Coordinates of C-alpha atoms and ligand atoms in Angstrom, one line a residue:
X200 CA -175.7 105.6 -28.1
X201 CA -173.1 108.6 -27.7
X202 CA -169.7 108.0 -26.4
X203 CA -168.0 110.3 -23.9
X204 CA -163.6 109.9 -23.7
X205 CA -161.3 111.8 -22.4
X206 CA -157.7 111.0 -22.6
X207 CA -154.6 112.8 -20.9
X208 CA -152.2 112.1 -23.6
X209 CA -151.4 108.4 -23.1
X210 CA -149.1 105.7 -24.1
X211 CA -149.8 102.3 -25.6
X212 CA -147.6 99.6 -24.5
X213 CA -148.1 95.8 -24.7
X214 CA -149.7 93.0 -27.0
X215 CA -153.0 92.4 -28.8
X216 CA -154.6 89.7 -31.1
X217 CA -156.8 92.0 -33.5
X218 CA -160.1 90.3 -34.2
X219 CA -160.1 88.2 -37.7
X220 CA -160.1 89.4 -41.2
X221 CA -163.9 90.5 -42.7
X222 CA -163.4 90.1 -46.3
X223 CA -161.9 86.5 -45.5
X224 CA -163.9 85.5 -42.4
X225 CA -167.3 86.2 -45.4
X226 CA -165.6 84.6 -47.4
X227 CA -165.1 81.5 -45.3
X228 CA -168.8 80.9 -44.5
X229 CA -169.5 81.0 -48.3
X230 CA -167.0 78.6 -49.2
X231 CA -168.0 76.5 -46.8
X232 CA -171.7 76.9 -48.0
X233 CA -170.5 76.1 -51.4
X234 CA -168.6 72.9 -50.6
X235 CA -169.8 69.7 -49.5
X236 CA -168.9 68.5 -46.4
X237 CA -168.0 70.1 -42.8
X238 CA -165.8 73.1 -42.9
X239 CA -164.7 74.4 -39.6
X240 CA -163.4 78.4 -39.8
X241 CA -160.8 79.3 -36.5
X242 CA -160.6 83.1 -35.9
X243 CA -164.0 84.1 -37.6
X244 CA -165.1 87.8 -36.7
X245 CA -167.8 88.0 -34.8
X246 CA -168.9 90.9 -35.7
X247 CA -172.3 91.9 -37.4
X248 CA -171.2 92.1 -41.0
X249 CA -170.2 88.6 -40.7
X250 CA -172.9 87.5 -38.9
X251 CA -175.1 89.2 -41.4
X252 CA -173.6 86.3 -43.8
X253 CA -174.1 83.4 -41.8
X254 CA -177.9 84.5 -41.4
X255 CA -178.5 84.8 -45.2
X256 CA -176.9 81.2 -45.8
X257 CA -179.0 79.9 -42.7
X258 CA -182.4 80.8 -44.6
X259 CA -180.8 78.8 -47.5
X260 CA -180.9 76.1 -45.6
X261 CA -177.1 75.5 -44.4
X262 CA -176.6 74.2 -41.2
X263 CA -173.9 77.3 -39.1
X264 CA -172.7 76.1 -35.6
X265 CA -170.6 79.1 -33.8
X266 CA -169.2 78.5 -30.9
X267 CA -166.5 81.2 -29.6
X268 CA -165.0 82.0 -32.7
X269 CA -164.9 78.4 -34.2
X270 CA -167.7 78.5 -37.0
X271 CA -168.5 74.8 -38.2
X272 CA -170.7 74.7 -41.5
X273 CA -172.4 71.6 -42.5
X274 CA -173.6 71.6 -46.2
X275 CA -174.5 69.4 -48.7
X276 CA -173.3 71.7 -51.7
X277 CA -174.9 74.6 -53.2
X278 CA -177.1 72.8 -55.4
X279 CA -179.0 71.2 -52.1
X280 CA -179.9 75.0 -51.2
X281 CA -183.3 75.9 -50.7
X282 CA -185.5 78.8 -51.5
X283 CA -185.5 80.9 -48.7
X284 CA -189.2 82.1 -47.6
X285 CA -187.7 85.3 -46.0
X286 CA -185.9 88.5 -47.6
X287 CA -182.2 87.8 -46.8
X288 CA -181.1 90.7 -44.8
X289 CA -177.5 91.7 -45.4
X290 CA -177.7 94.3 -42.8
X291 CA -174.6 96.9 -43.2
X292 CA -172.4 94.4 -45.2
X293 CA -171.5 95.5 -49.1
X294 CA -169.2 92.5 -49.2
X295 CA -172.6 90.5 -48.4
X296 CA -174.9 91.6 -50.7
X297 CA -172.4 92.1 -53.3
X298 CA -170.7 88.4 -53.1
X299 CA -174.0 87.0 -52.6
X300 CA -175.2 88.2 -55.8
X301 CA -173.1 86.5 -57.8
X302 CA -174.1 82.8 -56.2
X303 CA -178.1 83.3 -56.1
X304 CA -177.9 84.4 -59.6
X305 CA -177.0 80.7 -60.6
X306 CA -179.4 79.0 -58.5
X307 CA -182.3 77.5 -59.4
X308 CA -184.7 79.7 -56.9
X309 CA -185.8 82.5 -56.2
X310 CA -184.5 84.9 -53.5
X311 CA -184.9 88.9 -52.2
X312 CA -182.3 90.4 -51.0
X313 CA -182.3 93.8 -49.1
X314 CA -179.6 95.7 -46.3
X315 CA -180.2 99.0 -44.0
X316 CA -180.1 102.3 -45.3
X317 CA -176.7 102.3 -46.1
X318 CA -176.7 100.0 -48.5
X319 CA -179.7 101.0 -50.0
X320 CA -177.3 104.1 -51.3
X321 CA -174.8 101.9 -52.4
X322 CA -174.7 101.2 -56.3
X323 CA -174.8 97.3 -57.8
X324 CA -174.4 98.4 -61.1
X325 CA -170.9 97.5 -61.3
X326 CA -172.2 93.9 -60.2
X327 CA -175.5 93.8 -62.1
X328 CA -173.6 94.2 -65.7
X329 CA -171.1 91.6 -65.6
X330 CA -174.0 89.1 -64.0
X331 CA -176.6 90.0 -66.9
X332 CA -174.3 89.4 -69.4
X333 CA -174.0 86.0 -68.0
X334 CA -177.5 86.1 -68.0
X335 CA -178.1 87.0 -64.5
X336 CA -182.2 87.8 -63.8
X337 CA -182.0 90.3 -61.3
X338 CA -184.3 93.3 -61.2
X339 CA -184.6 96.2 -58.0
X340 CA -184.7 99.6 -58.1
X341 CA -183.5 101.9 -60.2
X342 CA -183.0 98.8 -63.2
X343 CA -181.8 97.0 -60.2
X344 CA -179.0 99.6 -59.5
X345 CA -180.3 99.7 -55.6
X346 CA -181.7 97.1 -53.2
X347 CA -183.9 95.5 -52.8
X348 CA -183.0 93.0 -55.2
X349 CA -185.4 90.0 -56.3
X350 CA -183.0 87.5 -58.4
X351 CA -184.1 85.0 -60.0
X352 CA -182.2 82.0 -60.0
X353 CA -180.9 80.8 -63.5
X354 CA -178.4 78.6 -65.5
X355 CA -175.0 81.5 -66.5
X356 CA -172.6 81.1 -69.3
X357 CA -168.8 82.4 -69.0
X358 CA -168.0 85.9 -69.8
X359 CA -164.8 87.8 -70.9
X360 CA -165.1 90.7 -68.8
X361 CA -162.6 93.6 -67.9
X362 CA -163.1 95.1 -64.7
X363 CA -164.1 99.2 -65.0
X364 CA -163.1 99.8 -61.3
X365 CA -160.7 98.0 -59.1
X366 CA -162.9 96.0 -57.4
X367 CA -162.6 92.7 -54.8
X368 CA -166.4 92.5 -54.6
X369 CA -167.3 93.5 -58.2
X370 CA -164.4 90.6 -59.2
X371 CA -165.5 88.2 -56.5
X372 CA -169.0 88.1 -57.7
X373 CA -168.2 87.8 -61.2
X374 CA -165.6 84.4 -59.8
X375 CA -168.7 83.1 -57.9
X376 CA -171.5 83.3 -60.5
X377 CA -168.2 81.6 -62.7
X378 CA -168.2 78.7 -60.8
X379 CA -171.8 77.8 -61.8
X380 CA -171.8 78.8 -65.3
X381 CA -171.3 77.1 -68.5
X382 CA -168.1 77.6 -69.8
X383 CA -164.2 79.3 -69.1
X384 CA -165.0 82.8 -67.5
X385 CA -161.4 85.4 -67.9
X386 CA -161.3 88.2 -65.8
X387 CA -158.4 91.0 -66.5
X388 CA -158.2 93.0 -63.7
X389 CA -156.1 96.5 -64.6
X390 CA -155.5 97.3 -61.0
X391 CA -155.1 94.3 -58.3
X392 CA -157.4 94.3 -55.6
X393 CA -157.5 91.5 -52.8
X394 CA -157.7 88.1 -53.9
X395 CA -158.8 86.6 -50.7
X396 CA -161.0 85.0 -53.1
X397 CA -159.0 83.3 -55.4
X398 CA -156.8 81.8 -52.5
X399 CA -159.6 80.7 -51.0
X400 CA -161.1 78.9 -54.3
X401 CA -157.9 77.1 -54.2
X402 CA -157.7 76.1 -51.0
X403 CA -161.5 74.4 -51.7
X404 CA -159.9 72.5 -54.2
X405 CA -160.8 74.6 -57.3
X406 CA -158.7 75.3 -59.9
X407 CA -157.8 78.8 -61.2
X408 CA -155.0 80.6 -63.1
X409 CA -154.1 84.1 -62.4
X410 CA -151.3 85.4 -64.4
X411 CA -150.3 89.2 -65.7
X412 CA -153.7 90.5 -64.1
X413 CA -155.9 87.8 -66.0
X414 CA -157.8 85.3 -64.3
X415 CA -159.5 82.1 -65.3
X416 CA -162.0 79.8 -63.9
X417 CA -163.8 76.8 -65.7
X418 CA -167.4 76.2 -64.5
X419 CA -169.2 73.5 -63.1
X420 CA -166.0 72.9 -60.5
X421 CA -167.2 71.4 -57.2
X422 CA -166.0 72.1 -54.1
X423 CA -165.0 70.3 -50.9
X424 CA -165.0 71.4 -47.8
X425 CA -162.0 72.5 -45.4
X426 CA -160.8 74.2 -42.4
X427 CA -159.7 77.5 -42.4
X428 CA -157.4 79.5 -40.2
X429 CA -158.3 83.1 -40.2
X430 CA -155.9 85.2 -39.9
X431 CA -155.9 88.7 -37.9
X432 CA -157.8 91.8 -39.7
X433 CA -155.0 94.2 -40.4
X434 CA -157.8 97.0 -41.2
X435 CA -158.6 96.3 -37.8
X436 CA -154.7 96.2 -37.1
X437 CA -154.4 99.8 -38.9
X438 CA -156.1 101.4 -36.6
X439 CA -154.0 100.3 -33.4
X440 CA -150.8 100.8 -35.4
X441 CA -152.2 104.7 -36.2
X442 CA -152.8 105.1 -32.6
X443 CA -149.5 104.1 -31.5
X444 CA -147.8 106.3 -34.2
X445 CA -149.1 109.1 -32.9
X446 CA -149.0 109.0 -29.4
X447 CA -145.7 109.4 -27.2
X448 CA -143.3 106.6 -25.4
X449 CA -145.9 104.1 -27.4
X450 CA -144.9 100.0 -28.3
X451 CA -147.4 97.4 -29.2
X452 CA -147.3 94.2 -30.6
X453 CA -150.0 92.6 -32.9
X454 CA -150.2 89.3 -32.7
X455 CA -150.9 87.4 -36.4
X456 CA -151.9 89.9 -38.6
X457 CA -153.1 89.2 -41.8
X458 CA -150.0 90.3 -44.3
X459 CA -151.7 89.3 -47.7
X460 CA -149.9 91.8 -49.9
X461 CA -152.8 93.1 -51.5
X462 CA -153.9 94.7 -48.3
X463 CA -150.1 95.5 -47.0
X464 CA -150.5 99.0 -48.6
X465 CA -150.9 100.7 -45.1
X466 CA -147.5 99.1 -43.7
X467 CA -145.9 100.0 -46.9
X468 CA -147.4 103.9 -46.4
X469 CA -146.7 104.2 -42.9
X470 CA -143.0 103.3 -43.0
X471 CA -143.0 105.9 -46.1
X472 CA -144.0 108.3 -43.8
X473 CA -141.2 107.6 -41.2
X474 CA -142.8 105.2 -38.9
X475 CA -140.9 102.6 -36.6
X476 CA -142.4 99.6 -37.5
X477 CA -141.0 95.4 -37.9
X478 CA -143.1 93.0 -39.0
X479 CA -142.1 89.8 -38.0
X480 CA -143.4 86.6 -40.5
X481 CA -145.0 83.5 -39.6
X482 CA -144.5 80.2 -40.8
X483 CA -148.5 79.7 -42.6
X484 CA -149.7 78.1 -45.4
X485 CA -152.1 80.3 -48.1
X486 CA -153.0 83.4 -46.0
X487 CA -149.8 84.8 -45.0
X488 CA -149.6 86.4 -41.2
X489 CA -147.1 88.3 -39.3
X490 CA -146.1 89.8 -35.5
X491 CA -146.3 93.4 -36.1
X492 CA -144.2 95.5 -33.8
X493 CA -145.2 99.3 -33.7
X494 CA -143.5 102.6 -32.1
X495 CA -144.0 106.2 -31.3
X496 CA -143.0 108.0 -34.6
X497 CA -142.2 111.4 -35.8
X498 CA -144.0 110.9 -39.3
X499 CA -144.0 113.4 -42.5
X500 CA -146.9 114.3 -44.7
X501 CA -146.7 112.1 -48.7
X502 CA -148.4 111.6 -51.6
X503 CA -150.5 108.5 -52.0
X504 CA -152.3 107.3 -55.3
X505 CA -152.2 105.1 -58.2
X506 CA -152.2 101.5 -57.3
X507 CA -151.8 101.5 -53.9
X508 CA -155.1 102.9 -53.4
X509 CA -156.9 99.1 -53.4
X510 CA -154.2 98.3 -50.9
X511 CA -155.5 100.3 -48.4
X512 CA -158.8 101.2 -49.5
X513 CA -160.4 100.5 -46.4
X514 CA -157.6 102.3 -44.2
X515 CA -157.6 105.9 -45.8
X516 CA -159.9 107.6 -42.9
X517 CA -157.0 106.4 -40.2
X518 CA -154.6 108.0 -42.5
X519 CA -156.0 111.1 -42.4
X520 CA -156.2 111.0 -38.7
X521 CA -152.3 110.4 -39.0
X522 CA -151.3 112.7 -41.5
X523 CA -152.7 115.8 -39.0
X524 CA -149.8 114.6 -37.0
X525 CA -147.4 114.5 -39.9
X526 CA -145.0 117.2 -40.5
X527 CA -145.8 118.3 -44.0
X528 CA -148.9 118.3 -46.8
X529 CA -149.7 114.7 -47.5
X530 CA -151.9 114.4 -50.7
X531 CA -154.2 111.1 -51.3
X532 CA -155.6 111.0 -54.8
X533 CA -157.1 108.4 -57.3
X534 CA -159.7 107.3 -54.3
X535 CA -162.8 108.3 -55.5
X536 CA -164.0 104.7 -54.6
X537 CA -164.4 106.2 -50.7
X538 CA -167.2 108.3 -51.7
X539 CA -169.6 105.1 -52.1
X540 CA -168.5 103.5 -49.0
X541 CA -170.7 102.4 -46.5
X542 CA -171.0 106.6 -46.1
X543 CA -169.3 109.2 -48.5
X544 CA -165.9 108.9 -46.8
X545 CA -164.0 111.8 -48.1
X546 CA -167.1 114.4 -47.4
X547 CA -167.2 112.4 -43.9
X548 CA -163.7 112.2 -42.7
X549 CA -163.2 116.1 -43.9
X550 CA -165.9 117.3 -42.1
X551 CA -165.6 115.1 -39.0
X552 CA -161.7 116.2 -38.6
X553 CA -162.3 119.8 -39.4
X554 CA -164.6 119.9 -36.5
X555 CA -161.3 118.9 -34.4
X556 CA -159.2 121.7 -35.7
X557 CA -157.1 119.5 -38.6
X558 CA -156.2 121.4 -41.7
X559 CA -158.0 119.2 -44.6
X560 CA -159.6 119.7 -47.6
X561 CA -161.6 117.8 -49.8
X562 CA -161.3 116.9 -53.6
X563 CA -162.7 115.2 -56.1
X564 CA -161.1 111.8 -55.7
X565 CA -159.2 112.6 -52.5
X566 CA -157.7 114.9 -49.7
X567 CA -155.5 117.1 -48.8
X568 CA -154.0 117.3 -45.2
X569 CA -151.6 119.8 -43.9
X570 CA -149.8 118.9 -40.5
X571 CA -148.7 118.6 -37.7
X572 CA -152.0 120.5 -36.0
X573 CA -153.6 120.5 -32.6
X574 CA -156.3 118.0 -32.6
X575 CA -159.6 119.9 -30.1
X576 CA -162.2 117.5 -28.9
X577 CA -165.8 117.6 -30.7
X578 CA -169.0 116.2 -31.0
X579 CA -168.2 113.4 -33.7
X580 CA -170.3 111.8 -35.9
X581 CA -170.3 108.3 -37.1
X582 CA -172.9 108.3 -40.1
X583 CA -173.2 104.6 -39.0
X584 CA -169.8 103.8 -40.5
X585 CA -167.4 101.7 -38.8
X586 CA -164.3 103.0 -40.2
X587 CA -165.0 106.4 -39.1
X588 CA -166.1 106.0 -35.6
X589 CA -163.3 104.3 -35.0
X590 CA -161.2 106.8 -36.8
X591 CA -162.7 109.6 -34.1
X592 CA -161.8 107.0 -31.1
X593 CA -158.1 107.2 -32.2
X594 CA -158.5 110.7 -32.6
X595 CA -159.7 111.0 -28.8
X596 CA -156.3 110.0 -28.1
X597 CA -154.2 112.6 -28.7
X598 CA -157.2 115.5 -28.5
X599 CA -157.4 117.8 -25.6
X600 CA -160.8 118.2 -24.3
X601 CA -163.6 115.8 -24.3
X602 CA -164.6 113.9 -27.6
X603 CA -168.6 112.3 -28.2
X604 CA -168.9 109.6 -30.7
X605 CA -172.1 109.3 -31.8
X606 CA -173.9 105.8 -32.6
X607 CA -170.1 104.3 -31.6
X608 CA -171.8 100.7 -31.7
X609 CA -171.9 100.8 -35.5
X610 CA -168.2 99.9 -34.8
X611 CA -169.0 96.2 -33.9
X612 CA -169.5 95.8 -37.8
X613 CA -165.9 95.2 -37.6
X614 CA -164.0 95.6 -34.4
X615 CA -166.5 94.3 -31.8
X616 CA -163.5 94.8 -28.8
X617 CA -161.5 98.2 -30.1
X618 CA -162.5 100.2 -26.9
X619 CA -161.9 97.4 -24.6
X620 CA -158.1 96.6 -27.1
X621 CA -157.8 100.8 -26.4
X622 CA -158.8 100.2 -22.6
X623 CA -156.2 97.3 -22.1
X624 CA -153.3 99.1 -24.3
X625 CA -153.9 102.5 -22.5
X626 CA -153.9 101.1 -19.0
Ligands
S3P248 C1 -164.0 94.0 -49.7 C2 -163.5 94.8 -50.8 C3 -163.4 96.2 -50.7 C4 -163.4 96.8 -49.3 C5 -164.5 96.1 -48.4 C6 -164.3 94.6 -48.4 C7 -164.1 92.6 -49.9 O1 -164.5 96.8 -51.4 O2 -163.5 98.2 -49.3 O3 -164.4 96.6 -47.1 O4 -164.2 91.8 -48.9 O5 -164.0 92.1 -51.0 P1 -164.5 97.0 -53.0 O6 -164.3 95.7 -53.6 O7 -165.8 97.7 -53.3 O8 -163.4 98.0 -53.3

């Protein structure tokens, strides 16, 4: 369905709870799928990634309650799972697919996995290796490169295995299939991504070390259920704080936002670029969470690379958006990850803001943005990715002239109320 807005340059004022955190919200209903016992998750995002999850672990036979957002997950441990008799359909969700690879492949079933188009383009390679030399069976296209996937469930041993791209879900996997297998698996991870993971395993009563970018995680560890509290997504956070950057007499406050400095690379780039910003901490236990207080900002163009880049992975198309309001070039390299996203996201975002008018050009691993410029309005596309319909939403904001969204419902994948958030902020 297309999408028709029209803004006359407004302001954002007042306060918002952004929907919970994606990567820890999946993460929650595995863990709790894992685990014996009843695990109750507060704050889960409803939105179809997620639910995408709970579906996959309901044909394994887990019993998933949701009520509001209060998920309760009744299991009896992973090794009371059942075959499932239907292809587990992981939708749009990489984080899905790739997570779930690494706990089917130590079952003692079989399974089929398979997700939409998207993530029929998306390559499990980097999963596949580290699993087969565990002793993974999983065969699929391409040498099992592409889904659909048919693993076959089977007993792993530990690996010593150095992550070739800086990777939560390639590293994720590799901790889940660890937790079945015979044996110490170490990971060394050159560049940290988000361990939403790792806190998580502890928090279900597992025992890691993580120490100078090396992890280890003895298998056969069982797990017991708990509660978790999730906090607020603050990829979904980003894109609010963008919007208010770069509109006039703006202030919002986001209400317990997810601060987990491994995704904190966005506050850490936005305040580099001049932005008013305070980010007040609260008083939580594992996940860490703050009150974020934005303002209007006259913002300058910067370089961004280098390690940062898995701290904001996810929020690079909103900084584009920004940096055509920034004065100055603002360069992001070493990002070459975007361009198997759940759409090439540096052909996407160039093409999608050149249509507006912005000053941006594509390279290799990056992009290159000159501002400020004159945002028009378009006819936008989505390519069915979340991230960058929501990224021509903001844009409406500050455009003159109408802008069309196409296909703006693929943004429920992770921000089910973002027009209603803009609707109430705008007002
Ligand atoms: C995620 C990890 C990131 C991120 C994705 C969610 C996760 O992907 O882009 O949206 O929950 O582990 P990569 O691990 O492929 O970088």
């Amino acid at each position: 369905m297309a999408l028709s807005l029209s803004y006359n340059n407004p302001s954002l004022t007042g306060s918002i709870q952004v929907p919970g955190d994606k990567s820890i919200s999946h993460r929650a209903i595995m863990f709790g799928s894992i685990a014996t016992g009843i695990t109750t998750v507060e704050g889960f995002l409803m939105g179809d990634d997620c639910l995408s999850t709970i579906s996959c672990f309901r044909k394994l036979g887990v019993e998933i309650e949701v009520t509001h957002d209060l998920v309760t997950i009744k299991s009896q441990g992973d090794d009371l799972w059942k075959e499932p008799s239907q292809v587990l359909d992981t939708g749009n969700s990489g984080t899905t697919t790739r997570l779930m690879l690494g706990l089917l492949a130590g079952t003692s079933f079989h399974s089929i996995m398979a997700g939409d188009q998207s993530i029929a383009k998306r390559p499990m390679k980097r999963i596949i290796s580290p699993l087969r030399e565990m002793g993974a069976d999983i065969k699929g296209r391409q040498d099992g490169h592409y889904t659909p996937l048919a693993i076959q469930g089977t007993q792993l041993k530990a690996i010593d295995y150095t992550l070739p791209v800086a990777s939560a879900q390639v590293k994720s996997a590799v901790l889940l299939a660890a937790l079945k297998a015979d044996g110490k698996t170490i990971i060394h991870e050159p560049i940290v991504s988000r361990d939403h993971t790792e806190i998580m395993l502890e928090h279900f009563g597992a025992t890691i070390t993580r120490q100078d970018h090396v992890i280890k995680l003895e298998g056969g560890q069982k797990l017991t259920a708990a509660h978790v509290q999730v906090t607020g997504d603050i990829s979904s956070a980003a894109f609010i704080i963008g919007a208010v950057l770069i509109t006039q007499d703006s202030k919002v406050v986001l209400k317990n936002v997810g601060i987990n400095p491994t995704r904190t690379g966005i506050l850490d780039v936005v305040e580099q670029m001049g932005a008013r910003i305070e980010v007040n901490e609260n008083d939580t236990q594992g996940e860490r969470s703050a009150d974020i207080t934005v303002y209007s900002s006259a913002l300058r163009g910067i370089e961004i690379g280098g390690e940062m880049i898995p701290r904001l992975i996810d929020e690079l198309p909103l900084i584009a958006l920004i940096a055509t309001q920034a004065e100055g070039t603002t360069v992001i390299k070493d990002a070459e990850e975007l361009r198997v996203k759940e759409t090439d996201r540096i052909a996407a975002v160039v093409k999608e803001l050149s249509k507006m008018g912005a000053a941006i050009e594509a390279t290799e691993d990056g992009m290159i943005i000159h501002g400020p410029t004159e945002l028009i309005g378009a006819k936008m596309t989505s390519y069915g990715d979340h991230r960058l319909g929501m990224m021509a939403g903001i844009a409406a904001l500050i455009a003159t002239g109408e802008v069309v969204i196409d296909d703006a419902e693929c943004i429920s994948i992770s921000y089910p109320s973002f027009f209603e958030h803009l609707n109430i902020l705008t007002k």
